[in-house]
Short mmCIF file of C-alpha atoms in Angstrom, two decimals:
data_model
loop_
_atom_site.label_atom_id
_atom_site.label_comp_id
_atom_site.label_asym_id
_atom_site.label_seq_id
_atom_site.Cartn_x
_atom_site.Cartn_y
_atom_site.Cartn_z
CA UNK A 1 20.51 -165.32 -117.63
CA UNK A 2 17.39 -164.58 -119.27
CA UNK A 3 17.87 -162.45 -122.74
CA UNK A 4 16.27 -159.50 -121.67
CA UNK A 5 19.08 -159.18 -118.75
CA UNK A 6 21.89 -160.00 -121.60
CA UNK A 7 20.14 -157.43 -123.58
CA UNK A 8 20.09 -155.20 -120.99
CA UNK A 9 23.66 -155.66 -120.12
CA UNK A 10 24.73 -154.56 -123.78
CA UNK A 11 22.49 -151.68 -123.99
CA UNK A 12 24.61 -151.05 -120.78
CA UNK A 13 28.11 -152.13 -121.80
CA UNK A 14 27.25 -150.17 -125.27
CA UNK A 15 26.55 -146.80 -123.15
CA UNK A 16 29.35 -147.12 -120.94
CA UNK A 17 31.92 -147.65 -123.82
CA UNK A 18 30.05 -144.74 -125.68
CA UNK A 19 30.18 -142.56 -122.06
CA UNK A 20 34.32 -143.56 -121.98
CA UNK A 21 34.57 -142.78 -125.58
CA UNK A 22 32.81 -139.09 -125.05
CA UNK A 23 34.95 -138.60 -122.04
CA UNK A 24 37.88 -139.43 -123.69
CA UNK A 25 36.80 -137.23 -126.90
CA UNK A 26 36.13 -134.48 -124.26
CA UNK A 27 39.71 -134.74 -122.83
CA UNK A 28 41.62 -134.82 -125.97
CA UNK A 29 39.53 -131.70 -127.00
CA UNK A 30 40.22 -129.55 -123.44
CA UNK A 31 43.66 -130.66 -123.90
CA UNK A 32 44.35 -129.62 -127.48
CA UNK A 33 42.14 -126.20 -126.27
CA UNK A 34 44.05 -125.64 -123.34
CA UNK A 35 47.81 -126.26 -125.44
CA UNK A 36 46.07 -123.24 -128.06
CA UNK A 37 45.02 -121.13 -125.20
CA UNK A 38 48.86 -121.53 -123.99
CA UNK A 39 50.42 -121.35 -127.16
CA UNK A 40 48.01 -118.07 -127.95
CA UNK A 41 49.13 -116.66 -124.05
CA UNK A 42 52.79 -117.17 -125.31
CA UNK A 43 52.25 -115.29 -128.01
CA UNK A 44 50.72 -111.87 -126.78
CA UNK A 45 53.25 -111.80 -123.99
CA UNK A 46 55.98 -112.06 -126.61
CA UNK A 47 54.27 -109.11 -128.86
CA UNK A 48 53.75 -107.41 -125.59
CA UNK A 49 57.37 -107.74 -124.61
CA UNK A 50 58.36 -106.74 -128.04
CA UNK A 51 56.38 -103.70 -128.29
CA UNK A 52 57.50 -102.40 -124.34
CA UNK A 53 61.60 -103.00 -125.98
CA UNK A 54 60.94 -101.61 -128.83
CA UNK A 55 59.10 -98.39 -127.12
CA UNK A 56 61.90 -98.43 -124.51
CA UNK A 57 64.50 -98.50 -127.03
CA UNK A 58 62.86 -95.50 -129.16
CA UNK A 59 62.60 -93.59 -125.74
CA UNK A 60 66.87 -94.61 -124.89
CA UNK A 61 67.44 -92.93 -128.12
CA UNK A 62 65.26 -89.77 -127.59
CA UNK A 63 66.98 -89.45 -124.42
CA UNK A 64 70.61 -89.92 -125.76
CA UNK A 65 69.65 -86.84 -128.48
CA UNK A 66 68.58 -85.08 -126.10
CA UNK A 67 72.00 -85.48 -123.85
CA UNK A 68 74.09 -84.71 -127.06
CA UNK A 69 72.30 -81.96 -127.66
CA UNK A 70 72.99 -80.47 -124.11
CA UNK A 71 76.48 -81.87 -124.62
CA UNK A 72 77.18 -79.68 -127.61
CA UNK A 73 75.57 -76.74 -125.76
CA UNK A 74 78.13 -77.40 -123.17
CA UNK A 75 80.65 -77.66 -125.47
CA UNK A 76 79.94 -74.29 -127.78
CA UNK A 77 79.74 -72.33 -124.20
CA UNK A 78 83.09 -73.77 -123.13
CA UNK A 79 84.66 -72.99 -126.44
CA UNK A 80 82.91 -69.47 -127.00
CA UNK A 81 84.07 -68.65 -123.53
CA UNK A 82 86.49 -65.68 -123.53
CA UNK A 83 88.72 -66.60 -120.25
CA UNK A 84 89.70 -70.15 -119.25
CA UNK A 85 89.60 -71.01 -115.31
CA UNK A 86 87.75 -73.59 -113.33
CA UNK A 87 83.95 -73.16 -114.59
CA UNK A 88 85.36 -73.75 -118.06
CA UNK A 89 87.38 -76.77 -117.41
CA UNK A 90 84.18 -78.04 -115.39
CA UNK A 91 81.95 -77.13 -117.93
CA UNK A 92 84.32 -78.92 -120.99
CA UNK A 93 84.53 -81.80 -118.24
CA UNK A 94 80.78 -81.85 -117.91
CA UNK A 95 80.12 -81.43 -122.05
CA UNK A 96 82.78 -84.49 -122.70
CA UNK A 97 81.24 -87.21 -119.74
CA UNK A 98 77.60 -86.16 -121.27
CA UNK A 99 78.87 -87.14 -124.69
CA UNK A 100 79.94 -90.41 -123.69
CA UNK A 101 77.05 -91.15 -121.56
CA UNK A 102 74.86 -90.55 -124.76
CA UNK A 103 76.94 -92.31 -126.95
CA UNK A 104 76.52 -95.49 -124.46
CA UNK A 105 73.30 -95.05 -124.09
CA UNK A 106 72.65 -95.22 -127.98
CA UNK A 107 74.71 -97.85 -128.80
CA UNK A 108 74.15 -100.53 -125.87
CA UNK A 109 70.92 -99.04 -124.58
CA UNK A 110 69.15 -98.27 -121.67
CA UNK A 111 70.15 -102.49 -120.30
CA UNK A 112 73.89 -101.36 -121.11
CA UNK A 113 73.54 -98.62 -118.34
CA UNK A 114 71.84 -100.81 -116.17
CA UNK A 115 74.35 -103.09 -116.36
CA UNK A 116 77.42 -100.36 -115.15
CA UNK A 117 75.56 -99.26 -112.81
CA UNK A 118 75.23 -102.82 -111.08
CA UNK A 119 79.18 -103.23 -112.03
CA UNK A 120 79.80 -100.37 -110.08
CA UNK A 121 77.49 -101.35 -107.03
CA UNK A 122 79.46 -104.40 -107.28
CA UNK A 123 82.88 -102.70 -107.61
CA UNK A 124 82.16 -100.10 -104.53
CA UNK A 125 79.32 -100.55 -102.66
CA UNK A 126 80.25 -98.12 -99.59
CA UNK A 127 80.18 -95.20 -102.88
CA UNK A 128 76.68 -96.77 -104.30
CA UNK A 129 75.08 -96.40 -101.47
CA UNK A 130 76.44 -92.82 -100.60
CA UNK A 131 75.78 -91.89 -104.15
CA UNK A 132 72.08 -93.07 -103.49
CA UNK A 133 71.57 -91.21 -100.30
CA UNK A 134 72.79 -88.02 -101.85
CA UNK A 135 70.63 -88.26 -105.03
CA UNK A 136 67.75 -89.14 -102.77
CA UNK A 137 68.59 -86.33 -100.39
CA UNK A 138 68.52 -83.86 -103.78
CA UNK A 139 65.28 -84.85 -104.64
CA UNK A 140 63.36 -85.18 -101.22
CA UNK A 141 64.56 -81.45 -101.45
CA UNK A 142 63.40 -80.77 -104.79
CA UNK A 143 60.18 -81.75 -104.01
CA UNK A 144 59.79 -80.88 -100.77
CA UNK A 145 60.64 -77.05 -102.56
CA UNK A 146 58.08 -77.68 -105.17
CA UNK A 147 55.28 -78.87 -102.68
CA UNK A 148 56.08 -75.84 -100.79
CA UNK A 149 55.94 -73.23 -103.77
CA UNK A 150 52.81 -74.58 -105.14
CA UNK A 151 51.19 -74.40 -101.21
CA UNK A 152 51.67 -71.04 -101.09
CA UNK A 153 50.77 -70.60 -104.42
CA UNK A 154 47.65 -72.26 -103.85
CA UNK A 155 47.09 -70.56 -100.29
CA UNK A 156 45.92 -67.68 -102.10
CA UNK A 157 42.97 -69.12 -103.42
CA UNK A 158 40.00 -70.10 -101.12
CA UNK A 159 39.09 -73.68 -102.24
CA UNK A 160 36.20 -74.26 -99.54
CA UNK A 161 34.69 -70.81 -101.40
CA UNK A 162 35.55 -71.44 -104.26
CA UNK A 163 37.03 -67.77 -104.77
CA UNK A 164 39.92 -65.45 -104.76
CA UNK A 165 40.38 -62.86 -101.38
CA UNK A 166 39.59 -59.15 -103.25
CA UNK A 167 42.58 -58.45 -102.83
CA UNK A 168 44.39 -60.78 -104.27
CA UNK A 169 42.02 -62.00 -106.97
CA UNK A 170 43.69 -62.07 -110.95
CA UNK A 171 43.15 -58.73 -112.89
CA UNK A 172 40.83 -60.93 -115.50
CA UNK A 173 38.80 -61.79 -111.99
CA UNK A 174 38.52 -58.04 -111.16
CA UNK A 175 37.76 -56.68 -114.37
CA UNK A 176 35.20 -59.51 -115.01
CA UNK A 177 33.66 -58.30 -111.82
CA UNK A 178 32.39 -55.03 -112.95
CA UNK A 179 29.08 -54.08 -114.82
CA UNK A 180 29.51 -53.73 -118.50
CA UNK A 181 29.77 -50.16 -119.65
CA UNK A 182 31.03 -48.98 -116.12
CA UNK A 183 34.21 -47.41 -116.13
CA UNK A 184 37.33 -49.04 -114.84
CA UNK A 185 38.84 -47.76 -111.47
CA UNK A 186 41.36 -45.98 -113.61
CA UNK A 187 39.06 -44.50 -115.81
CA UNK A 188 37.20 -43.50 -112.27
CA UNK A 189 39.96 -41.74 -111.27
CA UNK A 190 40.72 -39.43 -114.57
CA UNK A 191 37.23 -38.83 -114.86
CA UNK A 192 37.24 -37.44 -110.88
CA UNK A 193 40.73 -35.99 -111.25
CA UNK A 194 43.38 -36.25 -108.38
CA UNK A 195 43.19 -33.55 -105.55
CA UNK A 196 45.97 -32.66 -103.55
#
């Protein structure tokens, strides 16, 4: 071997030990950039997760206020009442069971009611799911009422027109409609005077 080959072979061996030691440099770097980017990921999701409990828990404890408040309501109707019979009893009944619901729900949250109400699916499924149709049967009717008042509501009012029929447009419509300085259909009629 001539010396210009060996001195081309160490230029070579030199860059190719130079090339590994780059690549290498550029692994260790993606690597420890990769562990941050995981390490950062870990960390919003926990401050995200902490924020949504700590929103959900301030929301539980609205919520069970708001059911002591109706429970004491219930309560002062029962006990203000001035006969006893069935409504009462039903209405103490309902006060005392809305207590204790918002009394669980502030002290073992909204996962504490979660987790009786899997017990019980558990306990007596045949009653879950009967309880489940009924509620769903309540509301489907609920809003199926509600979609049904606001249709006719709505009916009144030409959308494709953009308008109100005369004769059932608001008073602020009607009164809008008229010149300024004219008199009002009222005002029409005194001036005229009613003939019999």
């Amino acid at each position: 071997m001539t010396s210009d080959t060996r001195r081309e072979d160490a230029k070579f061996d030199k860059a190719k030990e130079e090339g590994q030691h780059l690549s290498e440099e550029a692994r260790q770097k993606g690597s420890e950039v990769g562990e941050q980017a995981r390490q950062e990921m870990g960390r919003v999701v926990d401050d995200v997760r902490h924020k949504a409990r700590q929103q959900a828990d301030d929301q539980t404890k609205r919520a069970a206020g708001a059911l002591r408040d109706a429970s004491d309501q219930l309560n002062s109707m029962a006990e203000g009442a001035t006969s006893q019979g069935m409504l009462i009893d039903l209405t103490r009944d309902g006060a005392e069971r809305l207590g204790r619901f918002a009394d669980q729900l502030e002290h073992e949250g909204l996962q504490g009611v979660v987790d009786d109400v899997e017990r019980f699916a558990r306990r007596r499924p045949g009653m879950f799911i009967a309880a489940g149709v009924g509620v769903g049967m309540v509301l489907g009717r609920v809003i199926k009422a509600s979609g049904s008042a606001m249709q006719q509501d709505g009916s009144r009012y030409d959308r494709d027109a953009q308008a109100w029929p005369e004769t059932q447009a608001p008073l602020s419509t009607q009164t809008a409609s008229r010149p300024i300085g004219s008199p009002s259909p009222t005002e029409e009629i005194g001036r005229r005077g009613v003939g019999i």
